[in-house]
């Protein structure tokens, strides 16, 4: 089954202090066509094939920053998010019949990248030590 993928890279500037996103920017990457085995491919199989085609490491091996709980990857079809177990040619259960994707439909795949911003405040009895001369007095 041939699938047209419109990849997006969502870069989150993540505050280590506030433990939340400070800024989000989305980069549109070059579209690519993937050949998935069989007609019953799922959204999770599309995500795996896409990560492999882009030479990205699997999402399960990415390091989460404290406070980040969102999924690393998403698949969208006609503006609706597909769940990992959803079959690709069919629309998600919540969508109407008109949204069902024909063969060769374009899927948008979004990968989240975290960019650490700032620093953490030292807590009492923390393993961090100061190297400044002023505190040695």
Tab-separated table of N, CA and C in Angstrom:
chain	number	residue	atom	x	y	z
A	1	UNK	N	0.846	-1.167	0.000
A	1	UNK	CA	0.000	0.000	0.000
A	1	UNK	C	0.899	1.240	0.000
A	2	UNK	N	0.726	2.102	-0.971
A	2	UNK	CA	1.507	3.337	-1.067
A	2	UNK	C	0.797	4.443	-0.289
A	3	UNK	N	1.586	5.169	0.502
A	3	UNK	CA	1.040	6.220	1.355
A	3	UNK	C	1.886	7.468	1.186
A	4	UNK	N	1.237	8.601	0.949
A	4	UNK	CA	1.934	9.881	0.877
A	4	UNK	C	1.953	10.493	2.271
A	5	UNK	N	3.157	10.845	2.748
A	5	UNK	CA	3.321	11.384	4.100
A	5	UNK	C	3.824	12.813	4.016
A	6	UNK	N	3.165	13.691	4.748
A	6	UNK	CA	3.610	15.081	4.892
A	6	UNK	C	4.215	15.210	6.288
A	7	UNK	N	5.551	15.113	6.407
A	7	UNK	CA	6.167	15.153	7.736
A	7	UNK	C	6.255	16.561	8.309
A	8	UNK	N	6.061	16.648	9.615
A	8	UNK	CA	6.195	17.908	10.341
A	8	UNK	C	7.064	17.656	11.565
A	9	UNK	N	7.934	18.610	11.870
A	9	UNK	CA	8.780	18.546	13.054
A	9	UNK	C	8.336	19.660	13.991
A	10	UNK	N	7.783	19.294	15.134
A	10	UNK	CA	7.286	20.264	16.112
A	10	UNK	C	8.356	20.440	17.188
A	11	UNK	N	9.015	21.598	17.197
A	11	UNK	CA	10.095	21.874	18.143
A	11	UNK	C	9.522	22.638	19.335
A	12	UNK	N	9.636	22.031	20.518
A	12	UNK	CA	9.141	22.634	21.757
A	12	UNK	C	10.326	23.148	22.564
A	13	UNK	N	10.375	24.445	22.846
A	13	UNK	CA	11.356	24.986	23.787
A	13	UNK	C	10.793	24.714	25.175
A	14	UNK	N	11.411	23.778	25.892
A	14	UNK	CA	10.871	23.288	27.153
A	14	UNK	C	11.618	23.900	28.329
A	15	UNK	N	10.895	24.583	29.209
A	15	UNK	CA	11.491	25.209	30.385
A	15	UNK	C	11.786	24.156	31.445
A	16	UNK	N	13.058	24.058	31.830
A	16	UNK	CA	13.428	23.119	32.882
A	16	UNK	C	12.934	23.590	34.246
A	17	UNK	N	12.769	24.903	34.393
A	17	UNK	CA	12.304	25.455	35.664
A	17	UNK	C	10.781	25.357	35.792
A	18	UNK	N	10.055	25.835	34.783
A	18	UNK	CA	8.590	25.846	34.833
A	18	UNK	C	7.979	24.507	34.445
A	19	UNK	N	8.764	23.631	33.796
A	19	UNK	CA	8.305	22.306	33.361
A	19	UNK	C	7.114	22.406	32.407
A	20	UNK	N	7.229	23.349	31.460
A	20	UNK	CA	6.190	23.515	30.443
A	20	UNK	C	6.811	24.134	29.197
A	21	UNK	N	6.055	24.091	28.126
A	21	UNK	CA	6.532	24.634	26.860
A	21	UNK	C	6.517	26.158	26.883
A	22	UNK	N	7.632	26.748	26.457
A	22	UNK	CA	7.712	28.205	26.363
A	22	UNK	C	7.345	28.685	24.964
A	23	UNK	N	7.715	27.890	23.967
A	23	UNK	CA	7.488	28.284	22.581
A	23	UNK	C	7.425	27.023	21.727
A	24	UNK	N	6.558	27.040	20.741
A	24	UNK	CA	6.433	25.923	19.812
A	24	UNK	C	6.603	26.437	18.394
A	25	UNK	N	7.414	25.738	17.620
A	25	UNK	CA	7.533	26.061	16.196
A	25	UNK	C	7.439	24.756	15.409
A	26	UNK	N	6.810	24.826	14.255
A	26	UNK	CA	6.622	23.644	13.426
A	26	UNK	C	7.333	23.834	12.099
A	27	UNK	N	8.140	22.846	11.739
A	27	UNK	CA	8.865	22.868	10.471
A	27	UNK	C	8.215	21.866	9.525
A	28	UNK	N	7.923	22.302	8.311
A	28	UNK	CA	7.371	21.416	7.289
A	28	UNK	C	8.534	20.788	6.529
A	29	UNK	N	8.621	19.466	6.549
A	29	UNK	CA	9.678	18.752	5.848
A	29	UNK	C	9.165	18.305	4.481
A	30	UNK	N	10.073	17.833	3.650
A	30	UNK	CA	9.708	17.393	2.298
A	30	UNK	C	8.769	16.181	2.358
A	31	UNK	N	7.680	16.195	1.578
A	31	UNK	CA	6.785	15.036	1.541
A	31	UNK	C	7.519	13.808	1.006
A	32	UNK	N	7.102	12.646	1.470
A	32	UNK	CA	7.698	11.413	0.971
A	32	UNK	C	6.632	10.347	0.841
A	33	UNK	N	6.910	9.386	-0.015
A	33	UNK	CA	5.965	8.302	-0.254
A	33	UNK	C	6.526	7.031	0.363
A	34	UNK	N	5.714	6.376	1.168
A	34	UNK	CA	6.126	5.138	1.818
A	34	UNK	C	5.322	3.983	1.254
A	35	UNK	N	5.962	2.830	1.176
A	35	UNK	CA	5.289	1.623	0.722
A	35	UNK	C	5.123	0.706	1.928
A	36	UNK	N	3.904	0.609	2.439
A	36	UNK	CA	3.623	-0.219	3.609
A	36	UNK	C	3.118	-1.582	3.156
A	37	UNK	N	3.499	-2.648	3.879
A	37	UNK	CA	3.045	-3.987	3.490
A	37	UNK	C	1.555	-4.183	3.777
A	38	UNK	N	0.858	-4.800	2.838
A	38	UNK	CA	-0.550	-5.147	3.033
A	38	UNK	C	-1.493	-3.961	2.978
A	39	UNK	N	-2.788	-4.273	3.022
A	39	UNK	CA	-3.826	-3.242	2.992
A	39	UNK	C	-4.287	-2.852	4.389
A	40	UNK	N	-3.942	-3.649	5.394
A	40	UNK	CA	-4.427	-3.387	6.746
A	40	UNK	C	-3.385	-2.745	7.638
A	41	UNK	N	-2.595	-1.822	7.105
A	41	UNK	CA	-1.559	-1.161	7.904
A	41	UNK	C	-2.200	-0.227	8.925
A	42	UNK	N	-1.570	-0.133	10.086
A	42	UNK	CA	-2.087	0.724	11.154
A	42	UNK	C	-1.277	2.013	11.240
A	43	UNK	N	-1.785	2.948	12.024
A	43	UNK	CA	-1.090	4.225	12.214
A	43	UNK	C	0.268	4.012	12.875
A	44	UNK	N	0.368	3.067	13.805
A	44	UNK	CA	1.657	2.814	14.461
A	44	UNK	C	2.675	2.240	13.476
A	45	UNK	N	2.238	1.412	12.524
A	45	UNK	CA	3.144	0.898	11.490
A	45	UNK	C	3.622	2.025	10.583
A	46	UNK	N	2.726	2.972	10.292
A	46	UNK	CA	3.115	4.139	9.498
A	46	UNK	C	4.164	4.963	10.243
A	47	UNK	N	3.977	5.163	11.544
A	47	UNK	CA	4.943	5.924	12.339
A	47	UNK	C	6.310	5.247	12.348
A	48	UNK	N	6.330	3.921	12.486
A	48	UNK	CA	7.596	3.189	12.482
A	48	UNK	C	8.286	3.294	11.127
A	49	UNK	N	7.536	3.117	10.049
A	49	UNK	CA	8.111	3.205	8.705
A	49	UNK	C	8.616	4.616	8.420
A	50	UNK	N	7.887	5.619	8.879
A	50	UNK	CA	8.290	7.006	8.662
A	50	UNK	C	9.572	7.329	9.423
A	51	UNK	N	9.670	6.907	10.685
A	51	UNK	CA	10.880	7.148	11.482
A	51	UNK	C	12.086	6.476	10.838
A	52	UNK	N	11.877	5.280	10.310
A	52	UNK	CA	12.971	4.565	9.646
A	52	UNK	C	13.372	5.273	8.351
A	53	UNK	N	12.411	5.755	7.581
A	53	UNK	CA	12.710	6.459	6.326
A	53	UNK	C	13.442	7.771	6.576
A	54	UNK	N	13.154	8.436	7.694
A	54	UNK	CA	13.803	9.706	8.031
A	54	UNK	C	15.107	9.491	8.802
A	55	UNK	N	15.446	8.232	9.102
A	55	UNK	CA	16.627	7.876	9.913
A	55	UNK	C	16.536	8.475	11.314
A	56	UNK	N	15.338	8.507	11.860
A	56	UNK	CA	15.119	8.984	13.223
A	56	UNK	C	15.108	7.784	14.154
A	57	UNK	N	15.537	7.992	15.394
A	57	UNK	CA	15.472	6.911	16.368
A	57	UNK	C	14.017	6.676	16.754
A	58	UNK	N	13.694	5.453	17.198
A	58	UNK	CA	12.305	5.165	17.576
A	58	UNK	C	11.838	6.068	18.717
A	59	UNK	N	10.580	6.414	18.706
A	59	UNK	CA	10.027	7.315	19.723
A	59	UNK	C	10.144	6.721	21.122
A	60	UNK	N	10.118	5.400	21.229
A	60	UNK	CA	10.206	4.761	22.549
A	60	UNK	C	11.568	4.966	23.207
A	61	UNK	N	12.590	5.321	22.429
A	61	UNK	CA	13.931	5.506	22.994
A	61	UNK	C	14.272	6.974	23.273
A	62	UNK	N	13.329	7.884	23.038
A	62	UNK	CA	13.594	9.303	23.274
A	62	UNK	C	13.523	9.634	24.762
A	63	UNK	N	14.341	10.587	25.205
A	63	UNK	CA	14.411	10.985	26.606
A	63	UNK	C	13.379	12.067	26.896
A	64	UNK	N	12.528	11.813	27.873
A	64	UNK	CA	11.504	12.786	28.263
A	64	UNK	C	12.063	13.742	29.301
A	65	UNK	N	11.786	15.022	29.124
A	65	UNK	CA	12.129	16.008	30.138
A	65	UNK	C	11.015	16.034	31.178
A	66	UNK	N	11.354	16.422	32.394
A	66	UNK	CA	10.393	16.431	33.492
A	66	UNK	C	9.201	17.335	33.155
A	67	UNK	N	8.005	16.793	33.303
A	67	UNK	CA	6.783	17.547	33.038
A	67	UNK	C	6.199	17.312	31.659
A	68	UNK	N	6.973	16.738	30.735
A	68	UNK	CA	6.469	16.490	29.381
A	68	UNK	C	5.769	15.136	29.352
A	69	UNK	N	4.479	15.134	29.033
A	69	UNK	CA	3.713	13.898	29.019
A	69	UNK	C	2.992	13.641	27.712
A	70	UNK	N	3.130	14.526	26.748
A	70	UNK	CA	2.441	14.392	25.460
A	70	UNK	C	3.083	13.275	24.632
A	71	UNK	N	2.353	12.743	23.653
A	71	UNK	CA	2.953	11.724	22.783
A	71	UNK	C	4.044	12.329	21.900
A	72	UNK	N	5.042	11.518	21.560
A	72	UNK	CA	6.145	11.981	20.708
A	72	UNK	C	5.708	12.131	19.256
A	73	UNK	N	4.787	11.289	18.811
A	73	UNK	CA	4.387	11.280	17.398
A	73	UNK	C	2.868	11.221	17.284
A	74	UNK	N	2.372	11.805	16.184
A	74	UNK	CA	0.937	11.769	15.888
A	74	UNK	C	0.759	11.586	14.388
A	75	UNK	N	-0.339	10.937	14.016
A	75	UNK	CA	-0.730	10.806	12.613
A	75	UNK	C	-2.066	11.515	12.449
A	76	UNK	N	-2.137	12.408	11.466
A	76	UNK	CA	-3.369	13.151	11.192
A	76	UNK	C	-3.858	12.829	9.788
A	77	UNK	N	-5.164	12.713	9.663
A	77	UNK	CA	-5.801	12.503	8.369
A	77	UNK	C	-6.964	13.470	8.287
A	78	UNK	N	-6.923	14.378	7.330
A	78	UNK	CA	-7.981	15.377	7.139
A	78	UNK	C	-8.257	16.143	8.431
A	79	UNK	N	-7.205	16.470	9.171
A	79	UNK	CA	-7.334	17.261	10.381
A	79	UNK	C	-7.742	16.491	11.624
A	80	UNK	N	-7.877	15.176	11.503
A	80	UNK	CA	-8.271	14.354	12.654
A	80	UNK	C	-7.132	13.410	13.012
A	81	UNK	N	-6.897	13.279	14.318
A	81	UNK	CA	-5.807	12.422	14.784
A	81	UNK	C	-6.229	10.961	14.755
A	82	UNK	N	-5.359	10.119	14.194
A	82	UNK	CA	-5.594	8.679	14.192
A	82	UNK	C	-4.945	8.073	15.427
A	83	UNK	N	-5.611	7.128	16.047
A	83	UNK	CA	-5.043	6.406	17.180
A	83	UNK	C	-4.071	5.355	16.644
A	84	UNK	N	-3.081	4.933	17.437
A	84	UNK	CA	-2.065	3.991	16.941
A	84	UNK	C	-2.631	2.704	16.349
A	85	UNK	N	-3.736	2.207	16.842
A	85	UNK	CA	-4.299	0.962	16.331
A	85	UNK	C	-5.232	1.126	15.146
A	86	UNK	N	-5.541	2.346	14.736
A	86	UNK	CA	-6.471	2.590	13.626
A	86	UNK	C	-5.875	2.149	12.298
A	87	UNK	N	-6.718	1.538	11.462
A	87	UNK	CA	-6.289	1.173	10.113
A	87	UNK	C	-6.187	2.433	9.267
A	88	UNK	N	-5.186	2.490	8.410
A	88	UNK	CA	-4.941	3.709	7.644
A	88	UNK	C	-6.012	4.072	6.623
A	89	UNK	N	-6.512	3.168	5.804
A	89	UNK	CA	-7.491	3.609	4.806
A	89	UNK	C	-8.791	4.101	5.410
A	90	UNK	N	-9.109	3.691	6.618
A	90	UNK	CA	-10.359	4.107	7.249
A	90	UNK	C	-10.127	5.349	8.082
A	91	UNK	N	-11.167	6.125	8.210
A	91	UNK	CA	-11.105	7.310	9.070
A	91	UNK	C	-11.232	6.859	10.516
A	92	UNK	N	-10.847	7.692	11.469
A	92	UNK	CA	-11.048	7.343	12.869
A	92	UNK	C	-12.534	7.165	13.185
A	93	UNK	N	-12.826	6.442	14.231
A	93	UNK	CA	-14.213	6.114	14.573
A	93	UNK	C	-15.069	7.355	14.778
A	94	UNK	N	-14.484	8.421	15.300
A	94	UNK	CA	-15.251	9.632	15.581
A	94	UNK	C	-15.560	10.432	14.316
A	95	UNK	N	-14.878	10.131	13.233
A	95	UNK	CA	-15.055	10.909	12.003
A	95	UNK	C	-16.242	10.381	11.201
A	96	UNK	N	-16.746	11.231	10.343
A	96	UNK	CA	-17.864	10.822	9.496
A	96	UNK	C	-17.358	10.016	8.302
A	97	UNK	N	-18.262	9.397	7.574
A	97	UNK	CA	-17.897	8.540	6.449
A	97	UNK	C	-17.236	9.312	5.317
A	98	UNK	N	-17.528	10.606	5.185
A	98	UNK	CA	-16.943	11.385	4.090
A	98	UNK	C	-15.441	11.586	4.260
A	99	UNK	N	-14.915	11.371	5.454
A	99	UNK	CA	-13.504	11.634	5.717
A	99	UNK	C	-12.640	10.419	5.406
A	100	UNK	N	-13.245	9.276	5.082
A	100	UNK	CA	-12.468	8.073	4.805
A	100	UNK	C	-11.448	8.347	3.708
A	101	UNK	N	-10.236	7.841	3.925
A	101	UNK	CA	-9.128	8.152	3.017
A	101	UNK	C	-9.090	7.186	1.843
A	102	UNK	N	-9.007	7.700	0.637
A	102	UNK	CA	-8.816	6.829	-0.513
A	102	UNK	C	-7.370	6.341	-0.555
A	103	UNK	N	-7.108	5.336	-1.384
A	103	UNK	CA	-5.743	4.848	-1.541
A	103	UNK	C	-4.874	5.984	-2.060
A	104	UNK	N	-3.705	6.151	-1.481
A	104	UNK	CA	-2.810	7.238	-1.880
A	104	UNK	C	-3.100	8.549	-1.183
A	105	UNK	N	-3.917	8.527	-0.130
A	105	UNK	CA	-4.240	9.756	0.604
A	105	UNK	C	-3.009	10.273	1.333
A	106	UNK	N	-2.993	11.566	1.605
A	106	UNK	CA	-1.866	12.188	2.307
A	106	UNK	C	-2.125	12.180	3.808
A	107	UNK	N	-1.180	11.634	4.542
A	107	UNK	CA	-1.229	11.617	5.999
A	107	UNK	C	-0.189	12.592	6.510
A	108	UNK	N	-0.521	13.314	7.553
A	108	UNK	CA	0.436	14.224	8.181
A	108	UNK	C	0.986	13.535	9.418
A	109	UNK	N	2.313	13.412	9.466
A	109	UNK	CA	2.984	12.800	10.608
A	109	UNK	C	3.741	13.894	11.341
A	110	UNK	N	3.466	14.036	12.640
A	110	UNK	CA	4.093	15.075	13.460
A	110	UNK	C	5.000	14.402	14.483
A	111	UNK	N	6.273	14.807	14.519
A	111	UNK	CA	7.240	14.317	15.522
A	111	UNK	C	7.615	15.494	16.406
A	112	UNK	N	7.546	15.304	17.718
A	112	UNK	CA	7.882	16.349	18.688
A	112	UNK	C	9.353	16.231	19.067
A	113	UNK	N	10.043	17.372	19.080
A	113	UNK	CA	11.437	17.449	19.514
A	113	UNK	C	11.490	18.443	20.666
A	114	UNK	N	12.092	18.030	21.780
A	114	UNK	CA	12.212	18.912	22.939
A	114	UNK	C	13.570	19.600	22.939
A	115	UNK	N	13.549	20.905	23.146
A	115	UNK	CA	14.773	21.696	23.254
A	115	UNK	C	14.767	22.298	24.652
A	116	UNK	N	15.697	21.832	25.502
A	116	UNK	CA	15.745	22.296	26.890
A	116	UNK	C	16.107	23.771	26.934
A	117	UNK	N	15.412	24.511	27.787
A	117	UNK	CA	15.626	25.949	27.911
A	117	UNK	C	15.734	26.306	29.384
A	118	UNK	N	16.770	27.058	29.755
A	118	UNK	CA	16.909	27.515	31.136
A	118	UNK	C	17.701	26.554	31.988
A	119	UNK	N	17.445	26.599	33.271
A	119	UNK	CA	18.164	25.779	34.233
A	119	UNK	C	17.241	25.471	35.393
A	120	UNK	N	17.685	24.552	36.228
A	120	UNK	CA	16.935	24.216	37.430
A	120	UNK	C	17.529	24.977	38.606
A	121	UNK	N	16.697	25.342	39.555
A	121	UNK	CA	17.142	26.019	40.769
A	121	UNK	C	17.689	24.969	41.736
A	122	UNK	N	18.845	25.267	42.338
A	122	UNK	CA	19.457	24.344	43.289
A	122	UNK	C	18.588	24.240	44.541
A	123	UNK	N	18.325	23.026	44.955
A	123	UNK	CA	17.540	22.755	46.152
A	123	UNK	C	18.487	22.502	47.325
A	124	UNK	N	18.063	22.755	48.576
A	124	UNK	CA	18.907	22.431	49.729
A	124	UNK	C	19.261	20.944	49.723
A	125	UNK	N	20.461	20.623	50.124
A	125	UNK	CA	20.973	19.246	50.146
A	125	UNK	C	21.000	18.627	48.759
A	126	UNK	N	21.159	19.453	47.742
A	126	UNK	CA	21.279	18.979	46.368
A	126	UNK	C	22.720	18.534	46.146
A	127	UNK	N	22.949	17.673	45.199
A	127	UNK	CA	24.304	17.211	44.920
A	127	UNK	C	25.126	18.268	44.177
A	128	UNK	N	24.487	19.340	43.707
A	128	UNK	CA	25.195	20.389	42.987
A	128	UNK	C	25.977	21.255	43.963
A	129	UNK	N	27.170	21.658	43.569
A	129	UNK	CA	27.981	22.542	44.407
A	129	UNK	C	28.361	23.767	43.617
A	130	UNK	N	28.656	24.840	44.310
A	130	UNK	CA	29.032	26.088	43.664
A	130	UNK	C	30.542	26.143	43.506
A	131	UNK	N	31.002	26.744	42.427
A	131	UNK	CA	32.440	26.876	42.210
A	131	UNK	C	32.888	28.330	42.311
A	132	UNK	N	32.014	29.205	42.783
A	132	UNK	CA	32.393	30.615	42.853
A	132	UNK	C	33.237	30.878	44.096
A	133	UNK	N	34.149	31.840	43.994
A	133	UNK	CA	35.037	32.187	45.104
A	133	UNK	C	34.287	32.902	46.219
A	134	UNK	N	33.201	33.598	45.891
A	134	UNK	CA	32.458	34.367	46.886
A	134	UNK	C	31.848	33.474	47.956
A	135	UNK	N	31.459	32.270	47.598
A	135	UNK	CA	30.818	31.385	48.557
A	135	UNK	C	31.821	30.635	49.416
A	136	UNK	N	33.105	30.700	49.071
A	136	UNK	CA	34.133	30.021	49.847
A	136	UNK	C	34.535	30.814	51.082
A	137	UNK	N	34.071	32.063	51.212
A	137	UNK	CA	34.467	32.935	52.318
A	137	UNK	C	33.776	32.569	53.596
